[in-house]
């Protein structure tokens, strides 16, 4: 769809009214997020007592995937699964999700509407970064981002780092390193986001866990950027280390990025890239629960509702990841 | 989810900052729609030559359904199906959908985000009406609304009638009359929208086609409001009349409301209320193609993606209804 | 499973205790149906005013099918769909199903439990016939039987005819004539039930509608028994006749047997024998609604839940057939 | 449906005939179970040599679930899967299921039929308890109960304990503790069954394994009743203990209650409450195979066929649990 | 896959051994078809009495589709459905499919194996044509081709016409005209096959029935080649003509090409291009059964097993089309 | 289908033309494989430097299964999944699959076409063996066979052993031992293939891993042939041994036979025999990656596409097994 509109709009882009209209649409989009973030920040501060509080921000962007576009439909499905009533509202370690100090929601960045107005990817990525900063503006809210495909981690981490004024440590769970220099000519590809992050200096350490689809370029880029790549081939050996991580000291904190396909497809069939041989859900929770560090932001990405089971098992999986991350962030 | 937040927000509603925050969120929402409508209106006028042009407005509202809430997920699925590439961009009678004079899109009313801020249904319905008027403000755009459940037809038709300054004739295709005085205590229920419309004087004639689940109250309300109810029991007899309709003369035009469940579930399984014995897809097109009248607005509602087939057959059905309605509206 | 037990039990069948135990299980089964029928008959008579009232009797028997055994699971699914809440409780012509004078339920014949005790098919068929008579014993209840495969129509029609003291006319909707002399050596096969009925003299006229899988033997048996076979090949020609039937005069009334596969698989995919080219759901209702005659019993058979869509479309179809039949029977 | 009928029946409950009718239906139901149990007991005793023998009793009850009602449809699906022919009839440790001394079947308690006659839950629970006792009456049969939802474990364990004359030890595998004082006002809720069991003194030790959805009340109730709660969070640590259990000494034996959702949804998707992070199937078998103790009864509950995969994977899982439990019980 | 191999092979194509190897693979492929055709022809002639006999030839080619490649998997699925045992072996008008004089099978052209050896599309299309001629060589066999996508109709019709020495009349059932000059740069595209056929003079009359996705180019190409296009928009008017066709007189006979998507997706969901508003299965059979003419060849194409329902409804639909075509061809 | 044709052909088998025709069809089939193998061998030799290279050979045979026939449809699905584009072309340990020295493909043995000509199983098994030998003829190609059901392992291993001139060691991953003397009267049954292999002396050691459905005969046959059976019951104990295997020394090498059902159905639902409690995908890879030995051939069998998930998860699993086996074979 967007191609059509962009073409139409480019044709008339000499007309300054079109150009101004695009800017006004972007401004209105950011205003809407700012107002929602303000309202939620106000609410949490009124209740009081929270030093850090997770706040959901949906980024329904799927056009930078190399295969299938379903992750653009994920945020509303994950929200539905978080509150669906078939499970209670406590996290495994006893936090109460209905408490606004643990979890609020500022809604979605209107990605599709912005693209449909002919706005290009550079500006769109900036809108995502701006949206994350608007959330962080409201103490004690911290962004817990619902993807979308993995391309969104770049503008999100960039915003977190810029807002905090320095690099973070990143725990990245994924079947793939997503660190190609450029994938199919797209520098914003979901397969390149961590190359952009490392180039930008937004992260000090980058730990990649669950890796099992990696080629020579992936390994070379890993070395180039000093990435600590834990491949599934050696997971039984590495488990001890990974279940006792301590991150974020001496930098601005820890950012956690979970690509749902870090899990074996038996546990999470609703992904675009089926890659057998992954982590179990309990493996992931064991790593998260035992991680020591100040979690300043997080994302859950690449859930593809168009590939999920009829009863939405992967939506429940993504939702539980979000729930446990909210517990990890809030304090 | 909304219940939780509303509770939290009510508790603190003495805090005037919360109250003002809600208003600012609503204002920002309407501003975003206004700017998108302006941009699309400008584009169509720049191309020139259009007297009427369909413009999509999504209303992802599902909480007024009596059964299942899936229609809130429908608008992005319908858009995806319209442009999915497995079919070409011509309508059956030869209009080109890629021509902005035939079809533009102003995006979705942010229904879930507004509700999540604790805004009640009265104000939400007004936001929907306002959004429709913002589209109509931009000549020659006419609203082609993507539901959502059928409760949205009330604020949409109200807006159309108020904006045009008088009643319209309504062609309503549905398995149910949706004309209960009040359903389970909810005056905005999707089963009561046409009672609200008739009470408000927004329609002169109301023709209901495809009806096959109706009880005594439905028939009595029909008589009370002078509704012309064409039940499926007699469709083979009524076909001649229905394939030769002439509507909207002497009033402000014709509004067409299509509940996807007017179709037999064989043709549209993705609905919340499976009611065998309905229209075929061709029956519906024959009625639409042969209708004479100035179509000033339309909606396609009650498509439930959570009940669709794995390959999205009903999404394609809803999309083709939207496509053919766009052809009918534009001129 | 049954084979195993029968073998075990035959081995010990000299032990008279086993033999007596089987009889006591059968007696207990019939007592349970008798008591339920009595209770429901009492209830309807207490309300008063009913001359005929449909009462559901489930016969979860699937082992006489030639292909797949799923119909044994159908009765609970159909009941669930009748009362599922996604549709209201009025029939198309305005009868209220919640009124016990229109519809009651006496539960299922415990077919699987009886077979598992080593009881053979001859005795099982008699238990089914006895159960039907126990329902008819309670004025004004009339049996509306939920299959099960089509083999059950033989013991049911036999019971109806014996109880009423003479033959009935049968309206039989099906893709197949089910009139083989014997199918794969099984005289009780679901493909032979109407041969048994005609041989027994339990029917005067037998009209078969929807036929589209018939071989030479099927046509010859049809001639031999004077069956009126309406094949789909000529349905557009025969429609006039079939939508104006008058049956049952001069005999004990009309029995209606609906095999769900009379419908095209587009309308009813949940059947064991997919046979494209069948009736639409509306075609069936047009035939039923316009039929004149005193309907003394009916069955809906061959719905196979194991082949239904995920959301149970065929269950809803079978349920609506049962609902409309209840309306036809009760008065 | 039941609500309708109960209403009708209450209205007329002054009519003593209705009241007596209900009692006669219950009596007939129990008679049917008694006769089936007698027949199977006789058969096993005729073969001779068995000290304990598992006998299936289905309890198709789903109305006490808080979410979805599908478990009422489970017993016939589990039976079908036990004997389905795609696997052989030996258990993993070499017992032969076709040997009546290992496994017999006394059929289902007619739960739906009893409820449909207007019988309330107190009496229904008693019917379940009575049915279990009728099985235990027939030496050497021991009840292996097919649920139904988890609410049935209360009347079953109560019957086992009363019949044996003292408490048992319970091994309870589940994602949830099911130990709320009362859930949504229903003391018989499937979320409260173990509160009822502990209050009644029917168990000495209660070990809960697989727990991963538990809130503050669940943990407090656990402490109050002295429950040994093994949460999944620490499963890797607890595995050693759980694979070497010795239970039931000094009391009347061991009762095993398996909620299918103790398994991770990857292994058992067909459950009402998807809770990621559970046990693997092999984890469960390792616990069962290594358990030392005299198993006097068991249940497999909460399998929901309406959420299973198209090919019935969870039915096969539930069936294998039943098979291995039968091997564990029989001797 | 093929791209990879072709690249590898082109690189070494100077090596004459590779070039000769390809030719030997093609020769071996044609020899295999020749031998199978000979064997089947011999069999039919031994039985004797047949003037024309349908013989299945599978062409599992999907790479010329513009969207999805599933039709390459169709031939074995259709064969399985023809003989699947859930329906009998008589056609609707009484021909016996087990009689080799009605239907034989010469197997599949090894399309994938040939392409994998680096053979290009020009040579591949010739192999298909040659294969058809090898079937026609064996009196009285006539080709009944199982696609594959619609691109195969061009080499098939070309072979039929060349072998018979003149043009045929074509009855073409389809949602699309498939008559673009060139689609996405591919002259062999499945959207261009009838342009190639008409250009080549292989057909005198071309009747297209079921058309409902056609743009301006489609209508113009139709006029250019004198195609008789019957659009669904006017099907109710055209039905009389289409159910009384007489074709093939004065030319070499009639060729029938059925794209499964001529059917409404309710009847045939397993297609790549869901286009609502199509023919019913009975509509198609009414046209076929009443057609007068000598049918010299036929194809059934574009069935896509990857989009079919779990229980293979569209496979059964495609199979029944093949069965009825076999009856039409044989005499 | 084959039964029909065989009958027809037997009737006329006096006609020597039929007999000769069959032989010519078999000759043509083998010629086609020989030519494809030659071409691929030539290609690999031209590139140079490979000592061993995996070459795919499909054997789409499913008629020797005891339950369901889907594996006959597996080879094209596995190939599609190998090259599907959702994963890259490197194996976990870094081999490049697009390099012809790692993987080539010689296509499928035309099993269905040969059977359809009336050829019996003895000759068919010989054709399979001959095809394997034709691949091995072309140095450095080694056969990597795509089943089909497990019956094909017998003719494949026989060919490998005969061609190499002595026995091999076999690593056999499976839920079942497949070592019955004869299953349901069929000596070629997929449940008997390893009995045939051991009797023929084609293997020295046979290690069976993943076993969890085995009866007394299975264990006795195991002892008789000296099979090393590793049952899942003790897998946690045996893991150390199995992840450090060294095989094939002193014999002609190692053959690996992977029945997809060695995996737990959570990881591979698309199999005919659902047997819970199996290996994880990572368990299998750990065994394969750590195996020391010269792998001279391998097969991946019993993937049943008709039981796979809608999005083909098991196809991806089978494909990854093939990919990692290709890496293991090639050098």
Coordinates of N, CA, C and O in Angstrom, one line a residue, chain E residues 229-331:
Chain E
X229 N -16.0 -13.3 -23.3 CA -15.8 -13.3 -21.9 C -17.1 -13.2 -21.2 O -17.8 -12.2 -21.3
X230 N -17.4 -14.2 -20.4 CA -18.6 -14.2 -19.6 C -18.3 -13.8 -18.1 O -17.7 -14.6 -17.4
X231 N -18.5 -12.6 -17.7 CA -18.2 -12.2 -16.4 C -19.2 -12.6 -15.4 O -20.4 -12.7 -15.7
X232 N -18.8 -12.8 -14.1 CA -19.7 -13.2 -13.0 C -20.8 -12.1 -12.8 O -21.9 -12.4 -12.4
X233 N -20.4 -10.8 -13.1 CA -21.4 -9.8 -12.9 C -22.7 -10.1 -13.6 O -23.8 -9.6 -13.1
X234 N -22.7 -10.8 -14.7 CA -23.9 -11.0 -15.5 C -24.2 -12.5 -15.5 O -25.0 -13.0 -16.4
X235 N -23.7 -13.3 -14.6 CA -23.9 -14.8 -14.7 C -25.3 -15.2 -14.6 O -25.7 -16.1 -15.3
X236 N -26.1 -14.5 -13.8 CA -27.5 -14.9 -13.7 C -28.2 -14.8 -15.0 O -29.1 -15.5 -15.3
X237 N -27.8 -13.7 -15.8 CA -28.4 -13.6 -17.1 C -27.8 -14.6 -18.1 O -28.5 -15.1 -19.0
X238 N -26.5 -14.9 -18.0 CA -25.9 -15.7 -19.0 C -26.1 -17.2 -18.7 O -25.7 -18.1 -19.6
X239 N -26.6 -17.6 -17.6 CA -26.7 -19.0 -17.2 C -27.3 -19.8 -18.3 O -26.9 -20.9 -18.6
X240 N -28.4 -19.3 -18.8 CA -29.1 -20.1 -19.9 C -28.2 -20.5 -21.0 O -28.2 -21.7 -21.4
X241 N -27.4 -19.6 -21.5 CA -26.5 -19.8 -22.6 C -25.5 -20.9 -22.2 O -25.2 -21.9 -22.9
X242 N -24.9 -20.7 -21.0 CA -23.7 -21.5 -20.6 C -24.1 -22.9 -20.2 O -23.3 -23.8 -20.3
X243 N -25.4 -23.1 -19.9 CA -25.8 -24.5 -19.6 C -26.3 -25.2 -20.9 O -26.9 -26.3 -20.8
X244 N -26.1 -24.6 -22.0 CA -26.5 -25.2 -23.3 C -25.5 -25.0 -24.4 O -25.8 -24.7 -25.5
X245 N -24.2 -25.2 -24.1 CA -23.2 -24.9 -25.0 C -23.0 -26.1 -26.0 O -23.1 -27.3 -25.6
X246 N -22.7 -25.7 -27.2 CA -22.3 -26.7 -28.3 C -21.0 -26.2 -28.9 O -21.0 -25.2 -29.5
X247 N -19.9 -27.0 -28.7 CA -18.6 -26.5 -29.2 C -17.9 -27.5 -30.0 O -18.2 -28.7 -29.9
X248 N -16.9 -27.0 -30.7 CA -15.9 -27.9 -31.4 C -16.3 -28.4 -32.7 O -15.5 -29.1 -33.4
X249 N -17.4 -28.0 -33.3 CA -17.8 -28.4 -34.6 C -17.0 -27.6 -35.6 O -16.9 -26.4 -35.5
X250 N -16.5 -28.3 -36.6 CA -15.8 -27.6 -37.7 C -14.3 -27.4 -37.3 O -13.5 -26.9 -38.1
X251 N -14.0 -27.7 -36.1 CA -12.5 -27.7 -35.7 C -12.2 -29.1 -35.1 O -13.0 -30.1 -35.3
X252 N -11.0 -29.2 -34.5 CA -10.5 -30.5 -34.1 C -11.2 -31.0 -32.8 O -10.8 -32.1 -32.3
X253 N -12.1 -30.3 -32.2 CA -12.7 -30.7 -31.0 C -12.7 -29.6 -29.9 O -12.4 -28.5 -30.2
X254 N -13.0 -30.0 -28.7 CA -13.1 -29.1 -27.6 C -12.0 -29.4 -26.6 O -11.7 -30.6 -26.2
X255 N -11.4 -28.3 -26.0 CA -10.5 -28.5 -24.9 C -11.1 -27.7 -23.8 O -11.6 -26.6 -23.9
X256 N -11.0 -28.4 -22.6 CA -11.6 -27.7 -21.4 C -10.5 -27.4 -20.4 O -9.8 -28.4 -20.0
X257 N -10.4 -26.2 -20.0 CA -9.4 -25.8 -19.0 C -10.0 -25.2 -17.8 O -10.7 -24.2 -17.8
X258 N -9.9 -25.9 -16.6 CA -10.6 -25.5 -15.4 C -9.5 -25.0 -14.4 O -8.8 -25.8 -13.9
X259 N -9.6 -23.7 -14.2 CA -8.8 -23.1 -13.0 C -9.7 -23.3 -11.8 O -10.8 -22.8 -11.8
X260 N -9.2 -23.9 -10.8 CA -10.1 -24.2 -9.6 C -10.6 -22.9 -9.0 O -11.7 -22.9 -8.4
X261 N -9.9 -21.8 -9.3 CA -10.5 -20.5 -8.7 C -11.6 -20.0 -9.5 O -12.1 -18.9 -9.1
X262 N -12.1 -20.6 -10.5 CA -13.4 -20.3 -11.1 C -14.5 -20.4 -10.0 O -15.5 -19.7 -10.0
X263 N -14.3 -21.3 -9.1 CA -15.3 -21.6 -8.0 C -15.1 -20.4 -7.0 O -14.0 -19.9 -6.8
X264 N -16.2 -20.1 -6.3 CA -16.1 -19.2 -5.2 C -15.2 -19.8 -4.1 O -15.2 -21.1 -4.0
X265 N -14.4 -19.0 -3.4 CA -13.5 -19.6 -2.4 C -14.3 -20.4 -1.3 O -13.7 -21.2 -0.6
X266 N -15.6 -20.1 -1.2 CA -16.3 -21.0 -0.2 C -16.3 -22.4 -0.6 O -16.2 -23.3 0.2
X267 N -16.3 -22.7 -1.9 CA -16.3 -24.0 -2.5 C -14.9 -24.6 -2.7 O -14.7 -25.8 -2.7
X268 N -13.9 -23.7 -2.9 CA -12.6 -24.1 -3.2 C -11.6 -23.2 -2.5 O -11.0 -22.4 -3.2
X269 N -11.4 -23.3 -1.2 CA -10.5 -22.3 -0.5 C -9.0 -22.5 -0.9 O -8.2 -21.6 -0.7
X270 N -8.7 -23.7 -1.4 CA -7.3 -24.0 -1.6 C -6.7 -23.5 -2.9 O -6.3 -24.3 -3.8
X271 N -6.7 -22.2 -3.1 CA -6.2 -21.6 -4.3 C -5.3 -20.4 -3.9 O -5.4 -19.9 -2.8
X272 N -4.4 -20.0 -4.8 CA -3.5 -18.9 -4.5 C -4.2 -17.5 -4.5 O -3.8 -16.6 -3.8
X273 N -5.2 -17.4 -5.3 CA -5.9 -16.1 -5.5 C -7.3 -16.2 -5.0 O -8.2 -16.6 -5.8
X274 N -7.6 -15.8 -3.8 CA -8.9 -15.8 -3.2 C -9.7 -14.7 -3.9 O -9.4 -13.5 -3.7
X275 N -10.7 -15.0 -4.6 CA -11.5 -14.0 -5.3 C -13.0 -14.3 -5.1 O -13.6 -15.1 -5.8
X276 N -13.6 -13.7 -4.1 CA -15.0 -14.0 -3.7 C -15.9 -13.7 -4.9 O -15.6 -12.8 -5.7
X277 N -17.1 -14.3 -4.9 CA -18.1 -14.0 -5.9 C -18.1 -15.0 -7.1 O -18.6 -14.6 -8.1
X278 N -17.6 -16.2 -6.9 CA -17.5 -17.1 -8.1 C -18.6 -18.1 -8.2 O -19.7 -18.0 -7.6
X279 N -18.4 -19.1 -9.1 CA -19.3 -20.1 -9.4 C -19.5 -21.1 -8.2 O -18.6 -21.3 -7.4
X280 N -20.7 -21.7 -8.1 CA -20.8 -22.8 -7.2 C -20.3 -24.1 -7.9 O -20.2 -24.1 -9.1
X281 N -20.0 -25.1 -7.1 CA -19.6 -26.4 -7.7 C -20.7 -26.9 -8.7 O -20.4 -27.4 -9.8
X282 N -21.9 -26.8 -8.3 CA -23.0 -27.3 -9.1 C -23.1 -26.5 -10.4 O -23.4 -27.0 -11.5
X283 N -22.9 -25.1 -10.3 CA -22.9 -24.4 -11.6 C -21.9 -24.9 -12.6 O -22.2 -25.1 -13.8
X284 N -20.7 -25.3 -12.1 CA -19.7 -25.8 -13.0 C -20.1 -27.2 -13.6 O -20.0 -27.4 -14.8
X285 N -20.7 -28.0 -12.7 CA -21.1 -29.3 -13.2 C -22.3 -29.2 -14.2 O -22.3 -29.9 -15.2
X286 N -23.2 -28.2 -13.9 CA -24.3 -28.0 -14.9 C -23.7 -27.6 -16.3 O -24.2 -28.1 -17.3
X287 N -22.7 -26.8 -16.3 CA -22.1 -26.4 -17.6 C -21.4 -27.6 -18.2 O -21.7 -27.8 -19.4
X288 N -20.7 -28.4 -17.5 CA -20.0 -29.5 -18.1 C -20.9 -30.6 -18.6 O -20.8 -31.1 -19.7
X289 N -21.9 -31.0 -17.7 CA -22.8 -32.1 -18.1 C -23.6 -31.8 -19.3 O -23.9 -32.7 -20.1
X290 N -23.9 -30.5 -19.5 CA -24.7 -30.1 -20.7 C -24.0 -29.7 -21.9 O -24.6 -29.5 -22.9
X291 N -22.7 -29.7 -21.8 CA -21.9 -29.3 -23.0 C -21.9 -30.4 -24.0 O -21.8 -31.6 -23.7
X292 N -22.2 -30.0 -25.3 CA -22.1 -30.9 -26.4 C -20.8 -30.7 -27.2 O -20.5 -29.6 -27.5
X293 N -20.1 -31.8 -27.5 CA -18.8 -31.6 -28.2 C -17.9 -32.8 -27.9 O -18.1 -33.5 -26.9
X294 N -16.9 -33.0 -28.8 CA -15.9 -34.0 -28.7 C -14.7 -33.5 -27.9 O -13.9 -32.7 -28.4
X295 N -14.6 -33.9 -26.6 CA -13.6 -33.3 -25.8 C -12.3 -34.1 -26.0 O -12.1 -35.2 -25.6
X296 N -11.3 -33.4 -26.6 CA -10.0 -34.0 -27.0 C -8.9 -33.9 -25.9 O -7.9 -34.5 -26.1
X297 N -9.2 -33.1 -24.9 CA -8.2 -32.9 -23.9 C -8.7 -31.9 -22.8 O -9.7 -31.2 -23.1
X298 N -8.1 -31.9 -21.7 CA -8.5 -31.1 -20.6 C -7.4 -30.9 -19.5 O -6.5 -31.7 -19.5
X299 N -7.6 -29.8 -18.7 CA -6.7 -29.7 -17.6 C -7.5 -29.2 -16.4 O -8.5 -28.5 -16.5
X300 N -7.0 -29.5 -15.2 CA -7.5 -28.9 -13.9 C -6.2 -28.3 -13.3 O -5.3 -29.0 -12.9
X301 N -6.2 -27.0 -13.1 CA -5.0 -26.3 -12.7 C -5.3 -25.4 -11.5 O -6.4 -25.1 -11.1
X302 N -4.1 -24.9 -10.9 CA -4.1 -23.9 -9.8 C -4.7 -24.3 -8.5 O -5.0 -23.5 -7.6
X303 N -4.9 -25.7 -8.3 CA -5.2 -26.1 -7.0 C -3.9 -26.0 -6.2 O -2.9 -26.5 -6.6
X304 N -4.0 -25.3 -5.0 CA -2.8 -25.1 -4.2 C -3.0 -25.8 -2.8 O -3.6 -25.3 -1.9
X305 N -2.4 -27.0 -2.7 CA -2.5 -27.7 -1.4 C -2.1 -27.0 -0.2 O -2.6 -27.2 0.9
X306 N -1.2 -26.0 -0.3 CA -0.7 -25.3 0.8 C -1.7 -24.3 1.4 O -1.5 -23.7 2.4
X307 N -2.8 -24.1 0.6 CA -3.8 -23.2 1.1 C -5.1 -24.0 1.4 O -6.2 -23.4 1.7
X308 N -5.1 -25.3 1.3 CA -6.3 -26.1 1.4 C -6.7 -26.2 2.9 O -5.9 -25.9 3.8
X309 N -7.9 -26.6 3.2 CA -8.3 -26.8 4.6 C -7.5 -28.1 5.1 O -7.0 -28.9 4.3
X310 N -7.5 -28.2 6.4 CA -6.8 -29.3 7.0 C -7.2 -30.7 6.5 O -6.5 -31.6 6.3
X311 N -8.5 -30.8 6.2 CA -9.0 -32.1 5.7 C -9.1 -32.2 4.2 O -9.7 -33.1 3.7
X312 N -8.5 -31.2 3.5 CA -8.4 -31.4 2.1 C -9.6 -31.3 1.3 O -9.8 -32.0 0.3
X313 N -10.5 -30.3 1.6 CA -11.7 -30.1 0.9 C -11.5 -29.8 -0.6 O -12.1 -30.4 -1.5
X314 N -10.5 -28.9 -0.8 CA -10.3 -28.5 -2.2 C -9.7 -29.6 -3.0 O -9.9 -29.7 -4.3
X315 N -8.9 -30.5 -2.4 CA -8.4 -31.7 -3.1 C -9.6 -32.5 -3.6 O -9.6 -33.0 -4.7
X316 N -10.6 -32.7 -2.8 CA -11.8 -33.5 -3.2 C -12.5 -32.8 -4.3 O -13.0 -33.4 -5.2
X317 N -12.5 -31.4 -4.3 CA -13.2 -30.7 -5.3 C -12.4 -30.8 -6.6 O -13.0 -31.1 -7.7
X318 N -11.1 -30.7 -6.6 CA -10.3 -30.9 -7.8 C -10.5 -32.3 -8.3 O -10.6 -32.5 -9.5
X319 N -10.5 -33.2 -7.4 CA -10.6 -34.6 -7.8 C -12.0 -34.9 -8.5 O -12.0 -35.6 -9.5
X320 N -13.0 -34.3 -8.0 CA -14.3 -34.5 -8.6 C -14.4 -33.9 -10.0 O -15.0 -34.4 -10.9
X321 N -13.7 -32.7 -10.1 CA -13.7 -32.1 -11.5 C -13.0 -33.1 -12.4 O -13.4 -33.3 -13.6
X322 N -11.9 -33.7 -12.0 CA -11.1 -34.6 -12.8 C -12.0 -35.8 -13.2 O -12.0 -36.3 -14.3
X323 N -12.7 -36.3 -12.2 CA -13.5 -37.5 -12.4 C -14.6 -37.2 -13.4 O -14.8 -38.0 -14.4
X324 N -15.3 -36.1 -13.3 CA -16.4 -35.8 -14.2 C -15.8 -35.5 -15.6 O -16.5 -35.7 -16.6
X325 N -14.6 -34.9 -15.7 CA -14.0 -34.6 -17.0 C -13.6 -36.0 -17.6 O -13.8 -36.1 -18.9
X326 N -13.1 -36.9 -16.9 CA -12.8 -38.2 -17.4 C -14.1 -38.8 -18.0 O -14.0 -39.4 -19.1
X327 N -15.2 -38.7 -17.3 CA -16.4 -39.2 -17.9 C -16.8 -38.5 -19.2 O -17.4 -39.2 -20.1
X328 N -16.6 -37.2 -19.2 CA -16.9 -36.4 -20.4 C -16.1 -36.8 -21.6 O -16.5 -36.9 -22.7
X329 N -14.8 -37.1 -21.3 CA -13.8 -37.4 -22.4 C -14.1 -38.8 -23.0 O -14.1 -39.0 -24.2
X330 N -14.2 -39.8 -22.1 CA -14.2 -41.2 -22.5 C -15.5 -41.6 -23.2 O -16.6 -41.1 -22.9
X331 N -15.3 -42.5 -24.2 CA -16.5 -43.0 -24.9 C -16.1 -44.2 -25.6 O -15.0 -44.5 -25.8

